[in-house]
mmCIF file of C-alpha atoms in Angstrom:
data_model
loop_
_atom_site.group_PDB
_atom_site.id
_atom_site.type_symbol
_atom_site.label_atom_id
_atom_site.label_comp_id
_atom_site.label_asym_id
_atom_site.label_seq_id
_atom_site.Cartn_x
_atom_site.Cartn_y
_atom_site.Cartn_z
ATOM 1 C CA MET A 1 -0.100 0.250 0.268
ATOM 2 C CA THR A 2 1.407 3.359 -1.024
ATOM 3 C CA SER A 3 0.715 6.544 1.176
ATOM 4 C CA PHE A 4 2.337 9.304 2.743
ATOM 5 C CA ASP A 5 3.130 7.204 5.559
ATOM 6 C CA THR A 6 4.615 4.095 3.405
ATOM 7 C CA SER A 7 6.509 3.670 0.880
ATOM 8 C CA PRO A 8 6.390 6.961 -1.937
ATOM 9 C CA GLN A 9 5.625 6.678 -5.355
ATOM 10 C CA LEU A 10 7.076 10.748 -5.831
ATOM 11 C CA GLY A 11 6.394 10.297 -9.713
ATOM 12 C CA VAL A 12 2.745 10.147 -9.499
ATOM 13 C CA TRP A 13 3.140 13.604 -7.252
ATOM 14 C CA ARG A 14 5.312 15.075 -9.902
ATOM 15 C CA ALA A 15 2.812 13.982 -12.503
ATOM 16 C CA LEU A 16 -0.011 15.457 -10.790
ATOM 17 C CA LEU A 17 1.792 19.030 -10.207
ATOM 18 C CA ALA A 18 2.798 18.832 -14.144
ATOM 19 C CA LEU A 19 -0.752 18.206 -15.281
ATOM 20 C CA ALA A 20 -1.851 21.116 -13.035
ATOM 21 C CA VAL A 21 -3.305 23.186 -15.598
ATOM 22 C CA VAL A 22 -5.369 20.315 -16.859
ATOM 23 C CA PHE A 23 -6.715 19.446 -13.571
ATOM 24 C CA VAL A 24 -7.803 23.198 -12.889
ATOM 25 C CA MET A 25 -9.413 23.192 -16.599
ATOM 26 C CA LEU A 26 -11.205 19.915 -15.366
ATOM 27 C CA ALA A 27 -12.163 21.426 -12.147
ATOM 28 C CA THR A 28 -14.082 24.317 -13.854
ATOM 29 C CA SER A 29 -16.396 21.887 -15.553
ATOM 30 C CA GLY A 30 -16.671 20.043 -12.336
ATOM 31 C CA TRP A 31 -14.599 16.787 -12.843
ATOM 32 C CA THR A 32 -12.701 17.901 -9.885
ATOM 33 C CA ALA A 33 -15.206 19.301 -7.458
ATOM 34 C CA LEU A 34 -15.226 18.650 -4.024
ATOM 35 C CA ARG A 35 -17.017 15.151 -3.674
ATOM 36 C CA GLY A 36 -19.483 15.587 -0.637
ATOM 37 C CA GLU A 37 -18.837 13.917 2.461
ATOM 38 C CA ARG A 38 -22.252 12.859 3.292
ATOM 39 C CA GLU A 39 -23.011 11.410 6.648
ATOM 40 C CA SER A 40 -23.944 7.830 6.475
ATOM 41 C CA THR A 41 -27.119 6.649 7.569
ATOM 42 C CA PRO A 42 -25.905 6.415 11.410
ATOM 43 C CA PHE A 43 -25.039 9.864 12.091
ATOM 44 C CA ARG A 44 -27.456 11.661 10.028
ATOM 45 C CA ALA A 45 -30.276 9.903 12.122
ATOM 46 C CA ALA A 46 -29.011 10.345 15.665
ATOM 47 C CA VAL A 47 -29.052 14.219 14.878
ATOM 48 C CA SER A 48 -32.129 14.017 13.290
ATOM 49 C CA ALA A 49 -33.437 12.009 16.434
ATOM 50 C CA TRP A 50 -31.821 15.297 18.508
ATOM 51 C CA GLU A 51 -33.341 17.645 16.518
ATOM 52 C CA HIS A 52 -36.785 16.666 16.997
ATOM 53 C CA GLY A 53 -36.184 15.537 20.898
ATOM 54 C CA ARG A 54 -37.003 16.800 23.645
ATOM 55 C CA LEU A 55 -36.361 17.001 27.440
ATOM 56 C CA HIS A 56 -39.097 17.710 29.899
ATOM 57 C CA GLY A 57 -40.764 19.284 27.157
ATOM 58 C CA ARG A 58 -38.456 21.562 25.982
ATOM 59 C CA HIS A 59 -36.644 21.340 22.494
ATOM 60 C CA LEU A 60 -32.979 20.677 22.277
ATOM 61 C CA PRO A 61 -30.619 23.054 21.575
ATOM 62 C CA ASP A 62 -29.095 23.051 18.027
ATOM 63 C CA PRO A 63 -26.103 20.580 18.083
ATOM 64 C CA GLN A 64 -24.195 22.943 16.330
ATOM 65 C CA SER A 65 -24.592 25.913 18.629
ATOM 66 C CA ALA A 66 -21.372 27.344 20.132
ATOM 67 C CA PRO A 67 -19.534 25.140 22.648
ATOM 68 C CA GLU A 68 -20.242 27.596 25.465
ATOM 69 C CA ARG A 69 -24.183 27.647 24.768
ATOM 70 C CA LEU A 70 -23.975 23.993 24.986
ATOM 71 C CA ALA A 71 -21.893 23.397 27.932
ATOM 72 C CA ARG A 72 -24.279 25.924 29.875
ATOM 73 C CA PHE A 73 -27.256 23.594 28.530
ATOM 74 C CA PHE A 74 -25.360 20.803 30.156
ATOM 75 C CA ALA A 75 -24.383 22.612 33.221
ATOM 76 C CA ALA A 76 -28.298 23.150 34.147
ATOM 77 C CA LEU A 77 -28.969 19.501 33.761
ATOM 78 C CA SER A 78 -29.128 17.060 36.654
ATOM 79 C CA ASP A 79 -26.777 13.878 36.474
ATOM 80 C CA THR A 80 -29.858 11.961 35.615
ATOM 81 C CA ASP A 81 -30.632 14.127 32.306
ATOM 82 C CA ARG A 82 -27.231 14.110 31.139
ATOM 83 C CA ALA A 83 -26.983 10.277 31.690
ATOM 84 C CA HIS A 84 -30.402 10.063 29.864
ATOM 85 C CA LEU A 85 -29.072 12.063 26.868
ATOM 86 C CA ALA A 86 -25.797 10.395 26.554
ATOM 87 C CA HIS A 87 -27.709 7.015 26.283
ATOM 88 C CA ARG A 88 -30.600 8.043 24.125
ATOM 89 C CA TYR A 89 -28.512 10.197 21.527
ATOM 90 C CA PRO A 90 -24.683 8.457 22.323
ATOM 91 C CA LEU A 91 -23.624 9.718 18.554
ATOM 92 C CA VAL A 92 -24.438 13.112 18.942
ATOM 93 C CA VAL A 93 -23.449 13.693 22.668
ATOM 94 C CA GLY A 94 -20.383 11.972 22.018
ATOM 95 C CA ASN A 95 -19.214 14.237 19.046
ATOM 96 C CA MET A 96 -20.746 17.735 20.936
ATOM 97 C CA ASN A 97 -18.305 20.580 21.562
ATOM 98 C CA GLY A 98 -19.163 22.067 24.753
ATOM 99 C CA ALA A 99 -20.791 18.675 26.320
ATOM 100 C CA PRO A 100 -18.365 17.739 29.406
ATOM 101 C CA VAL A 101 -15.674 15.447 28.618
ATOM 102 C CA GLY A 102 -16.471 12.905 31.171
ATOM 103 C CA LEU A 103 -20.108 12.405 29.644
ATOM 104 C CA ARG A 104 -18.775 12.487 26.065
ATOM 105 C CA TYR A 105 -16.719 9.411 26.899
ATOM 106 C CA ARG A 106 -19.896 7.747 28.436
ATOM 107 C CA ALA A 107 -21.988 8.687 25.403
ATOM 108 C CA ASN A 108 -19.315 7.056 23.162
ATOM 109 C CA ARG A 109 -18.717 3.919 25.103
ATOM 110 C CA VAL A 110 -22.631 3.359 24.288
ATOM 111 C CA ALA A 111 -22.071 4.260 20.347
ATOM 112 C CA LEU A 112 -18.913 2.175 20.228
ATOM 113 C CA THR A 113 -20.989 -0.523 21.724
ATOM 114 C CA GLN A 114 -23.937 -0.256 19.089
ATOM 115 C CA ALA A 115 -21.651 -0.269 16.468
ATOM 116 C CA ARG A 116 -19.803 -3.047 17.227
ATOM 117 C CA THR A 117 -23.249 -5.185 17.221
ATOM 118 C CA VAL A 118 -24.086 -3.864 13.709
ATOM 119 C CA GLU A 119 -20.780 -4.880 12.590
ATOM 120 C CA ARG A 120 -20.940 -8.294 14.232
ATOM 121 C CA ARG A 121 -24.078 -8.958 12.043
ATOM 122 C CA ARG A 122 -22.447 -7.931 9.352
ATOM 123 C CA MET A 123 -19.728 -10.337 9.524
ATOM 124 C CA HIS A 124 -22.370 -13.086 8.898
ATOM 125 C CA ASP A 125 -24.591 -11.045 6.485
ATOM 126 C CA PRO A 126 -24.977 -13.180 3.874
ATOM 127 C CA ARG A 127 -25.898 -10.305 1.500
ATOM 128 C CA LEU A 128 -22.186 -9.333 1.889
ATOM 129 C CA THR A 129 -19.249 -10.761 -0.203
ATOM 130 C CA PRO A 130 -16.418 -12.592 1.633
ATOM 131 C CA ALA A 131 -14.518 -9.535 1.540
ATOM 132 C CA GLY A 132 -17.468 -7.388 2.760
ATOM 133 C CA GLN A 133 -17.732 -9.447 5.769
ATOM 134 C CA TYR A 134 -14.110 -9.562 6.445
ATOM 135 C CA GLU A 135 -13.918 -6.220 6.524
ATOM 136 C CA ALA A 136 -17.121 -5.820 9.087
ATOM 137 C CA GLY A 137 -14.967 -8.470 11.245
ATOM 138 C CA ARG A 138 -11.873 -6.076 11.358
ATOM 139 C CA ARG A 139 -13.994 -3.085 12.125
ATOM 140 C CA MET A 140 -15.678 -5.042 15.171
ATOM 141 C CA HIS A 141 -12.436 -5.934 16.563
ATOM 142 C CA ARG A 142 -11.030 -2.586 16.153
ATOM 143 C CA LEU A 143 -14.531 -1.118 18.253
ATOM 144 C CA GLU A 144 -13.954 -3.912 20.684
ATOM 145 C CA SER A 145 -10.491 -2.669 21.218
ATOM 146 C CA LEU A 146 -11.672 0.933 21.833
ATOM 147 C CA LEU A 147 -13.944 -0.265 24.359
ATOM 148 C CA THR A 148 -11.302 -1.713 26.377
ATOM 149 C CA PRO A 149 -11.915 -0.404 30.228
ATOM 150 C CA GLY A 150 -9.531 2.761 30.920
ATOM 151 C CA ARG A 151 -9.967 4.243 27.412
ATOM 152 C CA ASN A 152 -11.027 7.637 27.090
ATOM 153 C CA ILE A 153 -13.081 7.962 23.536
ATOM 154 C CA LEU A 154 -13.633 11.955 22.852
ATOM 155 C CA ALA A 155 -14.874 11.599 19.712
ATOM 156 C CA PHE A 156 -16.340 8.679 17.363
ATOM 157 C CA SER A 157 -18.502 8.276 14.255
ATOM 158 C CA PRO A 158 -19.075 5.087 12.203
ATOM 159 C CA ASP A 159 -19.527 7.281 8.937
ATOM 160 C CA GLY A 160 -17.728 6.085 6.123
ATOM 161 C CA SER A 161 -14.159 4.880 7.080
ATOM 162 C CA GLY A 162 -14.711 6.035 10.742
ATOM 163 C CA ARG A 163 -13.586 9.035 12.540
ATOM 164 C CA VAL A 164 -12.328 8.588 16.131
ATOM 165 C CA ALA A 165 -10.100 10.701 19.050
ATOM 166 C CA GLU A 166 -8.533 9.298 22.343
ATOM 167 C CA VAL A 167 -7.196 11.194 25.520
ATOM 168 C CA PHE A 168 -4.489 10.147 27.016
ATOM 169 C CA GLY A 169 -4.128 11.942 30.712
ATOM 170 C CA ASP A 170 -6.775 14.109 32.363
ATOM 171 C CA LEU A 171 -8.113 16.463 29.936
ATOM 172 C CA THR A 172 -10.044 18.272 32.607
ATOM 173 C CA ARG A 173 -7.124 18.830 34.542
ATOM 174 C CA ALA A 174 -4.468 19.035 32.644
ATOM 175 C CA GLU A 175 -1.887 22.512 32.449
ATOM 176 C CA ARG A 176 -1.023 21.745 29.221
ATOM 177 C CA VAL A 177 -2.678 19.728 26.015
ATOM 178 C CA SER A 178 -1.024 18.485 23.258
ATOM 179 C CA VAL A 179 -3.056 17.443 19.796
ATOM 180 C CA VAL A 180 -1.536 14.733 17.320
ATOM 181 C CA VAL A 181 -2.664 15.390 13.793
ATOM 182 C CA PRO A 182 -1.634 12.513 11.500
ATOM 183 C CA GLY A 183 -2.028 12.457 7.967
ATOM 184 C CA VAL A 184 -3.168 10.111 4.850
ATOM 185 C CA ASP A 185 -4.758 6.851 5.383
ATOM 186 C CA THR A 186 -5.945 7.679 8.963
ATOM 187 C CA ASP A 187 -9.070 5.934 9.754
ATOM 188 C CA LEU A 188 -10.933 3.490 12.120
ATOM 189 C CA LEU A 189 -8.953 0.720 11.045
ATOM 190 C CA THR A 190 -5.260 2.414 11.122
ATOM 191 C CA PHE A 191 -6.135 4.397 14.627
ATOM 192 C CA GLN A 192 -3.993 1.963 16.194
ATOM 193 C CA ARG A 193 -1.566 -0.674 15.027
ATOM 194 C CA THR A 194 0.339 -3.924 16.593
ATOM 195 C CA ARG A 195 3.258 -3.563 13.599
ATOM 196 C CA ARG A 196 4.829 0.016 13.264
ATOM 197 C CA ARG A 197 3.076 1.186 16.180
ATOM 198 C CA TYR A 198 4.251 4.483 16.701
ATOM 199 C CA SER A 199 3.302 5.544 13.145
ATOM 200 C CA ALA A 200 -0.627 5.213 14.039
ATOM 201 C CA PRO A 201 -2.626 8.197 16.122
ATOM 202 C CA VAL A 202 -2.577 6.022 19.239
ATOM 203 C CA GLY A 203 1.142 5.301 19.281
ATOM 204 C CA MET A 204 1.825 8.759 18.556
ATOM 205 C CA ALA A 205 0.148 10.164 21.487
ATOM 206 C CA GLU A 206 1.109 7.469 23.559
ATOM 207 C CA SER A 207 4.563 7.919 23.398
ATOM 208 C CA LEU A 208 4.182 11.768 23.252
ATOM 209 C CA TYR A 209 2.177 11.274 26.451
ATOM 210 C CA ARG A 210 4.826 9.220 28.127
ATOM 211 C CA ALA A 211 7.606 11.535 27.152
ATOM 212 C CA GLU A 212 5.593 14.409 28.398
ATOM 213 C CA ARG A 213 5.521 13.159 31.653
ATOM 214 C CA ALA A 214 9.048 11.982 32.297
ATOM 215 C CA ILE A 215 10.069 15.406 30.908
ATOM 216 C CA GLY A 216 7.826 17.387 33.201
ATOM 217 C CA PRO A 217 6.584 15.023 36.135
ATOM 218 C CA GLY A 218 5.144 17.868 37.921
ATOM 219 C CA THR A 219 3.200 19.085 34.918
ATOM 220 C CA PRO A 220 -0.207 17.743 34.599
ATOM 221 C CA THR A 221 -0.355 16.915 30.860
ATOM 222 C CA ALA A 222 -2.900 15.370 28.346
ATOM 223 C CA VAL A 223 -2.585 14.251 24.892
ATOM 224 C CA ILE A 224 -5.203 13.878 22.234
ATOM 225 C CA ALA A 225 -4.820 11.445 19.288
ATOM 226 C CA TRP A 226 -7.027 13.078 16.853
ATOM 227 C CA ALA A 227 -8.467 11.424 13.655
ATOM 228 C CA ASP A 228 -11.626 12.992 13.818
ATOM 229 C CA TYR A 229 -11.726 14.194 10.182
ATOM 230 C CA THR A 230 -11.691 12.570 6.859
ATOM 231 C CA ALA A 231 -8.043 12.095 5.626
ATOM 232 C CA PRO A 232 -6.938 11.587 2.281
ATOM 233 C CA SER A 233 -6.378 7.851 1.228
ATOM 234 C CA GLY A 234 -3.109 7.393 -0.506
ATOM 235 C CA ILE A 235 -1.322 10.040 -2.399
ATOM 236 C CA GLY A 236 -3.977 10.787 -5.085
ATOM 237 C CA MET A 237 -5.787 14.018 -5.601
ATOM 238 C CA ASP A 238 -7.198 14.166 -2.446
ATOM 239 C CA ALA A 239 -3.641 14.305 -0.665
ATOM 240 C CA ALA A 240 -2.268 16.562 -3.173
ATOM 241 C CA THR A 241 -4.846 19.312 -2.700
ATOM 242 C CA ALA A 242 -6.097 20.864 0.208
ATOM 243 C CA MET A 243 -9.850 19.994 0.056
ATOM 244 C CA ARG A 244 -9.912 17.345 3.119
ATOM 245 C CA ALA A 245 -7.627 19.828 5.000
ATOM 246 C CA GLU A 246 -10.001 22.642 4.909
ATOM 247 C CA ARG A 247 -12.537 20.465 5.939
ATOM 248 C CA GLY A 248 -10.464 18.824 8.968
ATOM 249 C CA ALA A 249 -9.098 22.028 9.656
ATOM 250 C CA VAL A 250 -12.886 23.532 10.413
ATOM 251 C CA ARG A 251 -13.034 20.306 13.011
ATOM 252 C CA LEU A 252 -9.804 21.041 14.432
ATOM 253 C CA ASP A 253 -10.229 24.445 15.337
ATOM 254 C CA ALA A 254 -13.781 23.379 16.694
ATOM 255 C CA LEU A 255 -12.038 20.952 19.109
ATOM 256 C CA VAL A 256 -9.616 23.281 20.453
ATOM 257 C CA ARG A 257 -12.155 25.690 21.209
ATOM 258 C CA ALA A 258 -14.427 23.581 23.153
ATOM 259 C CA LEU A 259 -11.515 22.199 25.214
ATOM 260 C CA PRO A 260 -12.184 22.558 28.730
ATOM 261 C CA GLY A 261 -10.228 24.924 31.178
ATOM 262 C CA ARG A 262 -7.439 27.222 29.658
ATOM 263 C CA ALA A 263 -4.636 25.248 29.509
ATOM 264 C CA PRO A 264 -2.072 25.841 26.381
ATOM 265 C CA VAL A 265 -2.382 23.894 23.578
ATOM 266 C CA SER A 266 0.233 22.429 21.392
ATOM 267 C CA LEU A 267 -0.341 20.921 17.988
ATOM 268 C CA PHE A 268 1.865 18.165 16.231
ATOM 269 C CA CYS A 269 1.190 17.468 12.957
ATOM 270 C CA HIS A 270 2.379 14.763 10.793
ATOM 271 C CA SER A 271 2.675 14.645 7.025
ATOM 272 C CA TYR A 272 -0.702 15.828 5.354
ATOM 273 C CA GLY A 273 -1.522 16.553 9.169
ATOM 274 C CA SER A 274 0.495 19.265 8.510
ATOM 275 C CA VAL A 275 -1.550 20.648 5.833
ATOM 276 C CA VAL A 276 -4.418 20.359 8.313
ATOM 277 C CA CYS A 277 -2.911 22.307 10.734
ATOM 278 C CA GLY A 278 -1.566 25.037 8.142
ATOM 279 C CA VAL A 279 -4.980 25.708 7.024
ATOM 280 C CA ALA A 280 -6.205 26.262 10.257
ATOM 281 C CA ALA A 281 -4.132 28.019 11.845
ATOM 282 C CA HIS A 282 -5.472 31.447 11.132
ATOM 283 C CA ARG A 283 -8.403 30.863 12.664
ATOM 284 C CA LEU A 284 -7.181 29.040 15.373
ATOM 285 C CA PRO A 285 -7.339 30.569 19.193
ATOM 286 C CA ASP A 286 -4.743 31.754 21.055
ATOM 287 C CA ARG A 287 -4.405 29.232 23.545
ATOM 288 C CA VAL A 288 -2.904 27.600 20.698
ATOM 289 C CA THR A 289 0.590 28.282 21.559
ATOM 290 C CA ASP A 290 2.766 26.140 19.308
ATOM 291 C CA ILE A 291 2.289 24.431 15.660
ATOM 292 C CA ALA A 292 4.612 21.651 15.299
ATOM 293 C CA VAL A 293 5.019 19.629 11.865
ATOM 294 C CA ALA A 294 7.048 16.538 11.015
ATOM 295 C CA GLY A 295 7.800 15.413 7.582
ATOM 296 C CA SER A 296 5.505 17.845 5.980
ATOM 297 C CA PRO A 297 4.748 18.248 2.319
ATOM 298 C CA GLY A 298 3.946 21.983 2.959
ATOM 299 C CA MET A 299 1.372 23.975 5.056
ATOM 300 C CA ARG A 300 -0.167 25.830 2.462
ATOM 301 C CA ALA A 301 1.730 28.942 2.809
ATOM 302 C CA GLU A 302 4.867 30.454 1.613
ATOM 303 C CA LYS A 303 6.196 31.738 4.585
ATOM 304 C CA ALA A 304 5.357 31.118 8.597
ATOM 305 C CA THR A 305 4.214 34.262 9.128
ATOM 306 C CA HIS A 306 1.681 33.896 6.025
ATOM 307 C CA LEU A 307 -0.113 31.394 8.423
ATOM 308 C CA ARG A 308 -1.237 34.656 10.600
ATOM 309 C CA THR A 309 -0.777 32.913 13.855
ATOM 310 C CA SER A 310 0.329 34.117 17.282
ATOM 311 C CA ALA A 311 1.659 30.657 17.458
ATOM 312 C CA ARG A 312 4.705 29.652 17.764
ATOM 313 C CA VAL A 313 5.747 27.142 14.272
ATOM 314 C CA TRP A 314 8.131 24.572 14.637
ATOM 315 C CA ALA A 315 9.277 22.164 11.860
ATOM 316 C CA MET A 316 11.478 19.038 11.604
ATOM 317 C CA ARG A 317 12.450 16.462 8.972
ATOM 318 C CA ASP A 318 14.682 13.429 9.167
ATOM 319 C CA ALA A 319 17.429 12.901 6.381
ATOM 320 C CA ASP A 320 16.167 10.348 4.802
ATOM 321 C CA ASP A 321 12.195 11.009 5.156
ATOM 322 C CA TRP A 322 11.268 10.811 1.495
ATOM 323 C CA ILE A 323 8.996 13.815 1.519
ATOM 324 C CA GLN A 324 12.021 16.067 1.021
ATOM 325 C CA ASP A 325 11.667 15.120 -2.604
ATOM 326 C CA VAL A 326 8.102 16.173 -2.990
ATOM 327 C CA PRO A 327 7.935 19.511 -4.959
ATOM 328 C CA TYR A 328 7.449 22.153 -2.567
ATOM 329 C CA LEU A 329 4.996 24.532 -4.859
ATOM 330 C CA GLU A 330 1.759 25.211 -5.265
ATOM 331 C CA LEU A 331 0.260 25.624 -8.625
ATOM 332 C CA GLY A 332 -3.290 25.445 -9.584
ATOM 333 C CA GLY A 333 -4.415 24.002 -6.248
ATOM 334 C CA LEU A 334 -2.054 20.795 -6.389
ATOM 335 C CA GLY A 335 0.857 21.092 -3.828
ATOM 336 C CA HIS A 336 0.889 22.429 -0.651
ATOM 337 C CA GLY A 337 3.448 25.783 -0.817
ATOM 338 C CA ALA A 338 6.890 26.059 0.443
ATOM 339 C CA ASP A 339 9.059 23.955 2.392
ATOM 340 C CA PRO A 340 8.741 24.252 6.481
ATOM 341 C CA VAL A 341 12.305 23.103 7.330
ATOM 342 C CA SER A 342 13.799 26.178 4.508
ATOM 343 C CA ALA A 343 15.301 28.677 5.963
ATOM 344 C CA ALA A 344 13.291 31.138 3.795
ATOM 345 C CA PHE A 345 9.935 29.310 5.523
ATOM 346 C CA GLY A 346 11.187 31.189 8.599
ATOM 347 C CA ALA A 347 9.646 28.290 11.160
ATOM 348 C CA ARG A 348 11.993 27.151 14.073
ATOM 349 C CA VAL A 349 13.655 24.057 12.553
ATOM 350 C CA LEU A 350 14.108 21.359 15.246
ATOM 351 C CA SER A 351 16.419 18.161 15.120
ATOM 352 C CA ALA A 352 15.097 14.757 14.035
ATOM 353 C CA ASP A 353 18.296 12.741 15.046
ATOM 354 C CA GLY A 354 17.304 9.161 15.567
ATOM 355 C CA ALA A 355 14.229 9.400 13.349
ATOM 356 C CA HIS A 356 13.947 7.031 10.435
ATOM 357 C CA GLY A 357 11.972 7.431 7.128
ATOM 358 C CA HIS A 358 8.654 9.400 6.960
ATOM 359 C CA ALA A 359 6.911 7.729 9.755
ATOM 360 C CA GLY A 360 9.311 7.414 12.469
ATOM 361 C CA TYR A 361 9.120 11.074 14.109
ATOM 362 C CA PHE A 362 7.650 9.605 17.655
ATOM 363 C CA GLU A 363 9.386 6.524 18.185
ATOM 364 C CA PRO A 364 10.818 6.147 21.522
ATOM 365 C CA GLY A 365 14.603 7.260 22.256
ATOM 366 C CA THR A 366 14.712 9.601 19.139
ATOM 367 C CA GLU A 367 15.460 13.462 19.299
ATOM 368 C CA SER A 368 12.174 14.516 17.320
ATOM 369 C CA LEU A 369 9.950 12.629 20.180
ATOM 370 C CA TRP A 370 12.133 14.656 23.136
ATOM 371 C CA ASN A 371 11.877 17.818 21.345
ATOM 372 C CA PHE A 372 7.979 17.283 20.905
ATOM 373 C CA ALA A 373 7.689 16.234 24.166
ATOM 374 C CA GLU A 374 9.532 19.598 25.639
ATOM 375 C CA ILE A 375 7.380 22.068 23.419
ATOM 376 C CA GLY A 376 4.361 20.088 24.806
ATOM 377 C CA VAL A 377 5.315 20.832 28.634
ATOM 378 C CA GLY A 378 6.630 24.234 27.865
ATOM 379 C CA ALA A 379 10.315 23.538 28.126
ATOM 380 C CA TYR A 380 11.073 25.721 25.165
ATOM 381 C CA SER A 381 14.875 26.531 26.248
ATOM 382 C CA SER A 382 15.913 22.620 26.261
ATOM 383 C CA VAL A 383 14.464 21.901 22.650
ATOM 384 C CA HIS A 384 17.624 20.603 20.160
ATOM 385 C CA CYS A 385 17.719 22.520 17.028
ATOM 386 C CA ALA A 386 18.712 21.368 13.677
ATOM 387 C CA ASP A 387 21.490 23.823 13.327
ATOM 388 C CA ASP A 388 24.593 23.789 15.905
ATOM 389 C CA ALA A 389 23.861 27.698 16.633
ATOM 390 C CA GLY A 390 20.540 26.930 18.073
ATOM 391 C CA GLY A 391 18.841 29.447 15.969
ATOM 392 C CA CYS A 392 15.154 27.686 16.993
ATOM 393 C CA ARG A 393 15.465 28.641 20.440
ATOM 394 C CA ALA A 394 16.205 32.520 19.614
ATOM 395 C CA GLY A 395 13.781 34.996 21.520
ATOM 396 C CA LEU A 396 12.657 32.281 23.733
ATOM 397 C CA SER A 397 12.558 32.253 27.612
ATOM 398 C CA ARG A 398 15.393 30.168 29.368
ATOM 399 C CA THR A 399 13.971 29.915 32.380
ATOM 400 C CA ASP A 400 11.892 26.647 31.974
ATOM 401 C CA PRO A 401 11.867 24.831 35.263
ATOM 402 C CA VAL A 402 11.732 21.113 33.349
ATOM 403 C CA GLY A 403 13.573 19.588 30.285
ATOM 404 C CA ARG A 404 16.852 18.296 29.303
ATOM 405 C CA ALA A 405 20.420 19.650 30.483
#
């Protein structure tokens, strides 16, 4: 399988970019128009039920309301009423920005249990091909894994290939929050892996959380493995454009704005995830203090200043990451702009020593992971730069209480 996270076929990318004018012409006739990501029956039905539902004779609020309004709605309810809504509308409450975090965890356990039942039935559905039954079995086992006691699922949708987000640590008490934004080929089935564990969102987030705890044991942190957007599949047209990133950016902004408390937030964006972060940068709230990208094909900008964010922008790439051979340009909507580790871009360039390939940045023991963790806990003066002069630390505080010597 070829993707941003596995073996590349760079010729495909070059061909796509070389044919940019053709694709633009096709786009004007509608051939490459954005395909609607229609919500499948479960989520659409759940939202419709909520919109027509009542509690004590009163209409329920618009699920797309501002998080602050929804937070006030839930705060005014009794524990019994909150539990009732979570069990009656689990897909809605489990994905509702503004609902209490603990309630979302409970609602998503209900939604996951229901989805597991559906997939178990599909495994033996004679109307499905053997391949379809096998795929249902894979989904069923993934859902069972997500239901393991102690796992905190912040978002879940069975639509399409599936979306999910998981929290490591106590999100409501965290003094620093980190969000891992993965790249292409990310869905329900690839959310975690046994082989190449640290190339999947769960492994990335677990590894980062452990590293942050090691560096700053006195700093309560939480890390979110965020695969709650529809990522491109492979390195085709979707990956070469910002179509998926634009929708993902809206969802990422909504996530950050709904996080409890006021803890600073750091984004760690890998591969196509850095496109999502780049597109989202200008709209993100000021509590996002750091945007760090690894193995980036570009952030849809020519310079870090063009991202229009107050957050510090960091970038890294290891020496044998194939992404460096992707043309760093944007032409007719194809490609993602300048190379974030180039001097002209103006990001703070970090060392990625020890990382190997495109998917090795979160491997334990690597300089890349350690640098991410130091950013995550605010130990800026301890990060290791890609250059010997320490240019990435210019202008940063040197009074951090934690970090490397």
